[in-house]
Amino acid sequence: RKERKEDRIEVPVGQIRLDETAILNLRAVDASDSGKLCGPKAANLGQLKKMFPEDVVEGLVIPFGIFRAHMDQKMPETESTYWGFLNAMFTKAEAMRTENVAETEVESYQLKELEQLRTEIKNMVLRPDFIKQLEDQFETILGKPLGNIPVFLRSDTNMEDLKDFTGAGLNLTLFNVVDKAKVIQGIKDVWASPYTERSFKWRQKYLSNPEHVFPSILFIPSVDVDYSGV
């Protein structure tokens, strides 16, 4: 029997590449990009694509940097960016703990702020240059215009598959999405999913820097199958 250590784990962010704001072809990433440009799902699938190019589906990857670029936009009806709002929440929570405020009250405050942030991300206006890039890359890589191929949108964060912590399954994956408007909304829904109560409570308990969770998104086409699974 092995018991889990109670020490908090730090999400490694020293090598993360938030300056990459181009949508990536799955063929352009490999295992070495995990935690840097994207999460391990996309990075490892890209590695398989390099090894078995004819046997792995085509795909595209929205890297961490695109999420962060959108989080740096001004949040409506506030004086802050989305990213600034998130970090201000963590700063205030720590100040409350310093003042010996009960942890239940601190958590209640955080969850209320995260609910607002999650709602705002879901309603976020995506940058026009990103939408244009998405449309171009989608057709180039998958062969048909956005809205003509059903796709899976897989959340893929930098907190998954750490040595003593896995965040797999905490965030949103959308299945068989076809309609262009639903794909675009799905991107925002996936970006918002790390801030759900379930996901936040799991990270907050085990991670020392839960604010540094960045979602990338892996787009892969749906395929006709008789059986499938993980």
PDB file of C-alpha atoms in Angstrom:
ATOM      1  CA  ARG A   1       0.000   0.000   0.000  1.00  0.00           C
ATOM      2  CA  LYS A   2       1.320   3.427  -0.950  1.00  0.00           C
ATOM      3  CA  GLU A   3      -0.099   6.554   0.649  1.00  0.00           C
ATOM      4  CA  ARG A   4       0.002   9.857  -1.114  1.00  0.00           C
ATOM      5  CA  LYS A   5       2.320  12.527   0.314  1.00  0.00           C
ATOM      6  CA  GLU A   6       0.533  15.497   1.828  1.00  0.00           C
ATOM      7  CA  ASP A   7       3.141  17.990   0.617  1.00  0.00           C
ATOM      8  CA  ARG A   8       1.758  20.434  -1.911  1.00  0.00           C
ATOM      9  CA  ILE A   9       3.007  20.129  -5.473  1.00  0.00           C
ATOM     10  CA  GLU A  10       4.167  23.056  -7.548  1.00  0.00           C
ATOM     11  CA  VAL A  11       2.974  23.174 -11.147  1.00  0.00           C
ATOM     12  CA  PRO A  12       6.167  23.655 -13.202  1.00  0.00           C
ATOM     13  CA  VAL A  13       5.949  26.919 -15.130  1.00  0.00           C
ATOM     14  CA  GLY A  14       9.630  27.706 -15.693  1.00  0.00           C
ATOM     15  CA  GLN A  15       9.600  26.522 -19.302  1.00  0.00           C
ATOM     16  CA  ILE A  16       6.067  27.426 -20.289  1.00  0.00           C
ATOM     17  CA  ARG A  17       5.812  29.284 -23.626  1.00  0.00           C
ATOM     18  CA  LEU A  18       3.055  31.875 -23.389  1.00  0.00           C
ATOM     19  CA  ASP A  19       4.485  33.834 -26.323  1.00  0.00           C
ATOM     20  CA  GLU A  20       3.276  31.223 -28.835  1.00  0.00           C
ATOM     21  CA  THR A  21      -0.052  32.559 -30.092  1.00  0.00           C
ATOM     22  CA  ALA A  22      -0.319  30.629 -33.355  1.00  0.00           C
ATOM     23  CA  ILE A  23      -2.618  27.636 -33.736  1.00  0.00           C
ATOM     24  CA  LEU A  24      -0.384  24.588 -34.142  1.00  0.00           C
ATOM     25  CA  ASN A  25      -0.643  21.637 -36.483  1.00  0.00           C
ATOM     26  CA  LEU A  26      -0.624  18.412 -34.456  1.00  0.00           C
ATOM     27  CA  ARG A  27       2.245  17.325 -36.711  1.00  0.00           C
ATOM     28  CA  ALA A  28       4.343  20.218 -35.341  1.00  0.00           C
ATOM     29  CA  VAL A  29       4.259  19.163 -31.673  1.00  0.00           C
ATOM     30  CA  ASP A  30       5.792  16.222 -29.839  1.00  0.00           C
ATOM     31  CA  ALA A  31       6.334  14.948 -26.308  1.00  0.00           C
ATOM     32  CA  SER A  32       8.990  17.599 -25.608  1.00  0.00           C
ATOM     33  CA  ASP A  33       6.298  20.305 -25.877  1.00  0.00           C
ATOM     34  CA  SER A  34       4.266  18.953 -22.960  1.00  0.00           C
ATOM     35  CA  GLY A  35       3.859  21.639 -20.317  1.00  0.00           C
ATOM     36  CA  LYS A  36       5.557  24.190 -22.579  1.00  0.00           C
ATOM     37  CA  LEU A  37       3.240  24.851 -25.521  1.00  0.00           C
ATOM     38  CA  CYS A  38       0.380  22.520 -24.653  1.00  0.00           C
ATOM     39  CA  GLY A  39      -0.654  19.746 -22.311  1.00  0.00           C
ATOM     40  CA  PRO A  40       0.376  16.082 -22.498  1.00  0.00           C
ATOM     41  CA  LYS A  41      -2.628  14.885 -24.520  1.00  0.00           C
ATOM     42  CA  ALA A  42      -1.690  16.967 -27.569  1.00  0.00           C
ATOM     43  CA  ALA A  43       2.057  16.590 -27.058  1.00  0.00           C
ATOM     44  CA  ASN A  44       1.959  12.801 -26.805  1.00  0.00           C
ATOM     45  CA  LEU A  45      -0.526  12.423 -29.655  1.00  0.00           C
ATOM     46  CA  GLY A  46       1.774  14.619 -31.739  1.00  0.00           C
ATOM     47  CA  GLN A  47       4.626  12.269 -30.832  1.00  0.00           C
ATOM     48  CA  LEU A  48       2.581   9.317 -32.062  1.00  0.00           C
ATOM     49  CA  LYS A  49       1.747  11.242 -35.231  1.00  0.00           C
ATOM     50  CA  LYS A  50       5.478  11.616 -35.932  1.00  0.00           C
ATOM     51  CA  MET A  51       6.068   7.918 -35.331  1.00  0.00           C
ATOM     52  CA  PHE A  52       2.987   6.633 -37.180  1.00  0.00           C
ATOM     53  CA  PRO A  53       1.934   9.470 -39.526  1.00  0.00           C
ATOM     54  CA  GLU A  54      -0.570   7.400 -41.499  1.00  0.00           C
ATOM     55  CA  ASP A  55      -2.220   5.796 -38.475  1.00  0.00           C
ATOM     56  CA  VAL A  56      -2.951   8.846 -36.295  1.00  0.00           C
ATOM     57  CA  VAL A  57      -5.633  11.418 -37.106  1.00  0.00           C
ATOM     58  CA  GLU A  58      -4.850  14.945 -38.179  1.00  0.00           C
ATOM     59  CA  GLY A  59      -5.447  17.592 -35.547  1.00  0.00           C
ATOM     60  CA  LEU A  60      -4.790  21.125 -34.445  1.00  0.00           C
ATOM     61  CA  VAL A  61      -3.750  22.541 -31.112  1.00  0.00           C
ATOM     62  CA  ILE A  62      -4.687  25.831 -29.446  1.00  0.00           C
ATOM     63  CA  PRO A  63      -1.632  26.436 -27.226  1.00  0.00           C
ATOM     64  CA  PHE A  64      -1.466  27.960 -23.755  1.00  0.00           C
ATOM     65  CA  GLY A  65      -0.382  31.312 -25.214  1.00  0.00           C
ATOM     66  CA  ILE A  66      -3.682  31.907 -27.018  1.00  0.00           C
ATOM     67  CA  PHE A  67      -5.616  31.357 -23.802  1.00  0.00           C
ATOM     68  CA  ARG A  68      -3.331  33.738 -21.914  1.00  0.00           C
ATOM     69  CA  ALA A  69      -3.567  36.392 -24.662  1.00  0.00           C
ATOM     70  CA  HIS A  70      -7.353  36.352 -24.291  1.00  0.00           C
ATOM     71  CA  MET A  71      -7.090  36.452 -20.489  1.00  0.00           C
ATOM     72  CA  ASP A  72      -5.005  39.628 -20.846  1.00  0.00           C
ATOM     73  CA  GLN A  73      -7.997  41.433 -22.368  1.00  0.00           C
ATOM     74  CA  LYS A  74     -10.021  43.803 -20.210  1.00  0.00           C
ATOM     75  CA  MET A  75     -12.819  42.087 -18.322  1.00  0.00           C
ATOM     76  CA  PRO A  76     -16.187  43.828 -18.897  1.00  0.00           C
ATOM     77  CA  GLU A  77     -17.469  46.123 -16.144  1.00  0.00           C
ATOM     78  CA  THR A  78     -14.218  45.916 -14.191  1.00  0.00           C
ATOM     79  CA  GLU A  79     -10.969  47.858 -14.093  1.00  0.00           C
ATOM     80  CA  SER A  80      -8.974  44.672 -14.552  1.00  0.00           C
ATOM     81  CA  THR A  81      -8.093  42.039 -17.111  1.00  0.00           C
ATOM     82  CA  TYR A  82      -9.428  38.504 -16.708  1.00  0.00           C
ATOM     83  CA  TRP A  83      -5.948  37.427 -15.589  1.00  0.00           C
ATOM     84  CA  GLY A  84      -5.692  40.342 -13.176  1.00  0.00           C
ATOM     85  CA  PHE A  85      -9.097  39.480 -11.697  1.00  0.00           C
ATOM     86  CA  LEU A  86      -7.987  35.871 -11.103  1.00  0.00           C
ATOM     87  CA  ASN A  87      -4.728  36.851  -9.410  1.00  0.00           C
ATOM     88  CA  ALA A  88      -6.412  39.545  -7.311  1.00  0.00           C
ATOM     89  CA  MET A  89      -8.711  36.839  -5.979  1.00  0.00           C
ATOM     90  CA  PHE A  90      -5.764  34.671  -4.901  1.00  0.00           C
ATOM     91  CA  THR A  91      -4.006  37.672  -3.339  1.00  0.00           C
ATOM     92  CA  LYS A  92      -7.081  38.621  -1.310  1.00  0.00           C
ATOM     93  CA  ALA A  93      -7.612  35.004  -0.233  1.00  0.00           C
ATOM     94  CA  GLU A  94      -4.069  34.855   1.134  1.00  0.00           C
ATOM     95  CA  ALA A  95      -4.609  38.165   2.942  1.00  0.00           C
ATOM     96  CA  MET A  96      -7.781  36.745   4.517  1.00  0.00           C
ATOM     97  CA  ARG A  97      -5.841  33.705   5.748  1.00  0.00           C
ATOM     98  CA  THR A  98      -3.164  35.995   7.214  1.00  0.00           C
ATOM     99  CA  GLU A  99      -5.949  37.742   9.133  1.00  0.00           C
ATOM    100  CA  ASN A 100      -7.090  34.325  10.446  1.00  0.00           C
ATOM    101  CA  VAL A 101     -10.365  34.358   8.567  1.00  0.00           C
ATOM    102  CA  ALA A 102     -11.971  30.908   8.681  1.00  0.00           C
ATOM    103  CA  GLU A 103     -10.993  28.711   5.727  1.00  0.00           C
ATOM    104  CA  THR A 104     -14.648  28.031   4.919  1.00  0.00           C
ATOM    105  CA  GLU A 105     -15.191  31.778   4.507  1.00  0.00           C
ATOM    106  CA  VAL A 106     -12.067  32.110   2.338  1.00  0.00           C
ATOM    107  CA  GLU A 107     -13.216  29.249   0.134  1.00  0.00           C
ATOM    108  CA  SER A 108     -16.716  30.708  -0.150  1.00  0.00           C
ATOM    109  CA  TYR A 109     -15.220  34.016  -1.312  1.00  0.00           C
ATOM    110  CA  GLN A 110     -13.002  32.284  -3.868  1.00  0.00           C
ATOM    111  CA  LEU A 111     -15.808  30.183  -5.309  1.00  0.00           C
ATOM    112  CA  LYS A 112     -18.028  33.244  -5.697  1.00  0.00           C
ATOM    113  CA  GLU A 113     -15.269  35.113  -7.549  1.00  0.00           C
ATOM    114  CA  LEU A 114     -14.524  32.084  -9.733  1.00  0.00           C
ATOM    115  CA  GLU A 115     -18.183  31.779 -10.655  1.00  0.00           C
ATOM    116  CA  GLN A 116     -18.085  35.354 -11.937  1.00  0.00           C
ATOM    117  CA  LEU A 117     -14.822  34.725 -13.803  1.00  0.00           C
ATOM    118  CA  ARG A 118     -16.171  31.535 -15.361  1.00  0.00           C
ATOM    119  CA  THR A 119     -19.294  33.334 -16.571  1.00  0.00           C
ATOM    120  CA  GLU A 120     -17.238  36.161 -18.054  1.00  0.00           C
ATOM    121  CA  ILE A 121     -14.891  33.763 -19.878  1.00  0.00           C
ATOM    122  CA  LYS A 122     -17.872  31.943 -21.386  1.00  0.00           C
ATOM    123  CA  ASN A 123     -19.173  35.299 -22.647  1.00  0.00           C
ATOM    124  CA  MET A 124     -15.750  36.534 -23.765  1.00  0.00           C
ATOM    125  CA  VAL A 125     -15.429  38.055 -27.241  1.00  0.00           C
ATOM    126  CA  LEU A 126     -12.724  36.102 -29.050  1.00  0.00           C
ATOM    127  CA  ARG A 127     -10.162  38.128 -30.935  1.00  0.00           C
ATOM    128  CA  PRO A 128     -10.949  38.497 -34.673  1.00  0.00           C
ATOM    129  CA  ASP A 129      -7.396  37.523 -35.655  1.00  0.00           C
ATOM    130  CA  PHE A 130      -7.782  34.295 -33.675  1.00  0.00           C
ATOM    131  CA  ILE A 131     -11.125  33.455 -35.333  1.00  0.00           C
ATOM    132  CA  LYS A 132      -9.598  34.047 -38.777  1.00  0.00           C
ATOM    133  CA  GLN A 133      -6.613  31.870 -37.882  1.00  0.00           C
ATOM    134  CA  LEU A 134      -8.920  29.131 -36.575  1.00  0.00           C
ATOM    135  CA  GLU A 135     -10.957  29.100 -39.778  1.00  0.00           C
ATOM    136  CA  ASP A 136      -7.854  29.021 -41.975  1.00  0.00           C
ATOM    137  CA  GLN A 137      -6.030  26.339 -40.005  1.00  0.00           C
ATOM    138  CA  PHE A 138      -9.121  24.191 -39.573  1.00  0.00           C
ATOM    139  CA  GLU A 139      -9.658  23.978 -43.331  1.00  0.00           C
ATOM    140  CA  THR A 140      -5.942  23.577 -44.076  1.00  0.00           C
ATOM    141  CA  ILE A 141      -5.360  20.798 -41.558  1.00  0.00           C
ATOM    142  CA  LEU A 142      -8.698  18.960 -41.511  1.00  0.00           C
ATOM    143  CA  GLY A 143      -9.614  19.482 -45.152  1.00  0.00           C
ATOM    144  CA  LYS A 144     -13.033  21.126 -44.822  1.00  0.00           C
ATOM    145  CA  PRO A 145     -14.280  24.495 -43.543  1.00  0.00           C
ATOM    146  CA  LEU A 146     -15.102  24.996 -39.873  1.00  0.00           C
ATOM    147  CA  GLY A 147     -18.663  23.822 -39.352  1.00  0.00           C
ATOM    148  CA  ASN A 148     -18.412  20.948 -41.845  1.00  0.00           C
ATOM    149  CA  ILE A 149     -16.558  18.354 -39.763  1.00  0.00           C
ATOM    150  CA  PRO A 150     -17.557  17.054 -36.309  1.00  0.00           C
ATOM    151  CA  VAL A 151     -14.683  17.469 -33.861  1.00  0.00           C
ATOM    152  CA  PHE A 152     -13.717  16.706 -30.304  1.00  0.00           C
ATOM    153  CA  LEU A 153     -12.474  19.658 -28.213  1.00  0.00           C
ATOM    154  CA  ARG A 154     -10.214  18.154 -25.556  1.00  0.00           C
ATOM    155  CA  SER A 155      -9.088  20.217 -22.584  1.00  0.00           C
ATOM    156  CA  ASP A 156      -5.355  19.725 -22.091  1.00  0.00           C
ATOM    157  CA  THR A 157      -3.786  21.609 -19.185  1.00  0.00           C
ATOM    158  CA  ASN A 158      -0.262  21.956 -17.839  1.00  0.00           C
ATOM    159  CA  MET A 159      -1.298  20.348 -14.533  1.00  0.00           C
ATOM    160  CA  GLU A 160      -2.028  16.902 -15.966  1.00  0.00           C
ATOM    161  CA  ASP A 161       0.235  13.915 -15.440  1.00  0.00           C
ATOM    162  CA  LEU A 162       2.563  15.559 -12.910  1.00  0.00           C
ATOM    163  CA  LYS A 163       4.722  13.236 -10.825  1.00  0.00           C
ATOM    164  CA  ASP A 164       2.451  13.195  -7.765  1.00  0.00           C
ATOM    165  CA  PHE A 165      -0.703  14.739  -9.172  1.00  0.00           C
ATOM    166  CA  THR A 166      -3.003  14.217 -12.118  1.00  0.00           C
ATOM    167  CA  GLY A 167      -5.603  16.728 -13.227  1.00  0.00           C
ATOM    168  CA  ALA A 168      -6.899  14.439 -15.966  1.00  0.00           C
ATOM    169  CA  GLY A 169     -10.686  14.397 -16.124  1.00  0.00           C
ATOM    170  CA  LEU A 170     -11.124  17.585 -14.085  1.00  0.00           C
ATOM    171  CA  ASN A 171     -11.788  19.816 -17.066  1.00  0.00           C
ATOM    172  CA  LEU A 172     -14.143  19.813 -20.012  1.00  0.00           C
ATOM    173  CA  THR A 173     -14.014  17.709 -23.173  1.00  0.00           C
ATOM    174  CA  LEU A 174     -16.701  18.328 -25.795  1.00  0.00           C
ATOM    175  CA  PHE A 175     -17.730  15.533 -28.124  1.00  0.00           C
ATOM    176  CA  ASN A 176     -18.768  15.544 -31.776  1.00  0.00           C
ATOM    177  CA  VAL A 177     -19.258  19.321 -32.136  1.00  0.00           C
ATOM    178  CA  VAL A 178     -20.097  20.418 -35.692  1.00  0.00           C
ATOM    179  CA  ASP A 179     -21.749  23.850 -35.809  1.00  0.00           C
ATOM    180  CA  LYS A 180     -19.261  26.730 -36.120  1.00  0.00           C
ATOM    181  CA  ALA A 181     -20.930  28.811 -33.390  1.00  0.00           C
ATOM    182  CA  LYS A 182     -20.894  25.814 -31.035  1.00  0.00           C
ATOM    183  CA  VAL A 183     -17.214  25.169 -31.745  1.00  0.00           C
ATOM    184  CA  ILE A 184     -16.363  28.795 -30.925  1.00  0.00           C
ATOM    185  CA  GLN A 185     -18.500  28.694 -27.779  1.00  0.00           C
ATOM    186  CA  GLY A 186     -16.907  25.363 -26.918  1.00  0.00           C
ATOM    187  CA  ILE A 187     -13.444  26.940 -26.884  1.00  0.00           C
ATOM    188  CA  LYS A 188     -14.602  29.413 -24.244  1.00  0.00           C
ATOM    189  CA  ASP A 189     -16.387  26.711 -22.252  1.00  0.00           C
ATOM    190  CA  VAL A 190     -13.197  24.614 -22.160  1.00  0.00           C
ATOM    191  CA  TRP A 191     -11.148  27.648 -21.099  1.00  0.00           C
ATOM    192  CA  ALA A 192     -13.635  28.311 -18.276  1.00  0.00           C
ATOM    193  CA  SER A 193     -13.695  24.730 -17.008  1.00  0.00           C
ATOM    194  CA  PRO A 194     -10.561  24.906 -14.772  1.00  0.00           C
ATOM    195  CA  TYR A 195     -12.497  27.405 -12.649  1.00  0.00           C
ATOM    196  CA  THR A 196     -15.413  25.126 -11.747  1.00  0.00           C
ATOM    197  CA  GLU A 197     -15.872  24.339  -8.055  1.00  0.00           C
ATOM    198  CA  ARG A 198     -14.868  20.688  -8.545  1.00  0.00           C
ATOM    199  CA  SER A 199     -11.716  21.453 -10.485  1.00  0.00           C
ATOM    200  CA  PHE A 200     -10.677  24.320  -8.229  1.00  0.00           C
ATOM    201  CA  LYS A 201     -11.154  22.378  -4.981  1.00  0.00           C
ATOM    202  CA  TRP A 202      -9.050  19.488  -6.275  1.00  0.00           C
ATOM    203  CA  ARG A 203      -6.214  21.792  -7.347  1.00  0.00           C
ATOM    204  CA  GLN A 204      -6.399  24.037  -4.293  1.00  0.00           C
ATOM    205  CA  LYS A 205      -5.936  21.054  -2.002  1.00  0.00           C
ATOM    206  CA  TYR A 206      -2.849  19.656  -3.699  1.00  0.00           C
ATOM    207  CA  LEU A 207      -1.133  22.464  -5.634  1.00  0.00           C
ATOM    208  CA  SER A 208       0.947  25.269  -4.162  1.00  0.00           C
ATOM    209  CA  ASN A 209       0.414  27.551  -7.193  1.00  0.00           C
ATOM    210  CA  PRO A 210      -3.087  26.722  -8.496  1.00  0.00           C
ATOM    211  CA  GLU A 211      -3.288  30.092 -10.280  1.00  0.00           C
ATOM    212  CA  HIS A 212      -0.753  28.863 -12.849  1.00  0.00           C
ATOM    213  CA  VAL A 213      -3.053  26.398 -14.562  1.00  0.00           C
ATOM    214  CA  PHE A 214      -3.199  26.961 -18.302  1.00  0.00           C
ATOM    215  CA  PRO A 215      -5.567  25.100 -20.637  1.00  0.00           C
ATOM    216  CA  SER A 216      -4.629  24.240 -24.194  1.00  0.00           C
ATOM    217  CA  ILE A 217      -7.181  22.593 -26.501  1.00  0.00           C
ATOM    218  CA  LEU A 218      -6.699  19.626 -28.804  1.00  0.00           C
ATOM    219  CA  PHE A 219      -9.009  19.507 -31.850  1.00  0.00           C
ATOM    220  CA  ILE A 220      -9.360  16.090 -33.468  1.00  0.00           C
ATOM    221  CA  PRO A 221     -12.035  14.957 -35.937  1.00  0.00           C
ATOM    222  CA  SER A 222     -14.711  12.464 -35.009  1.00  0.00           C
ATOM    223  CA  VAL A 223     -14.544   9.204 -36.971  1.00  0.00           C
ATOM    224  CA  ASP A 224     -17.042   6.465 -37.727  1.00  0.00           C
ATOM    225  CA  VAL A 225     -16.357   3.515 -35.409  1.00  0.00           C
ATOM    226  CA  ASP A 226     -18.055   0.360 -34.201  1.00  0.00           C
ATOM    227  CA  TYR A 227     -16.227   0.443 -30.872  1.00  0.00           C
ATOM    228  CA  SER A 228     -14.159   3.086 -29.112  1.00  0.00           C
ATOM    229  CA  GLY A 229     -12.699   3.760 -25.699  1.00  0.00           C
ATOM    230  CA  VAL A 230      -9.714   4.869 -23.682  1.00  0.00           C
TER     231      VAL A 230
END
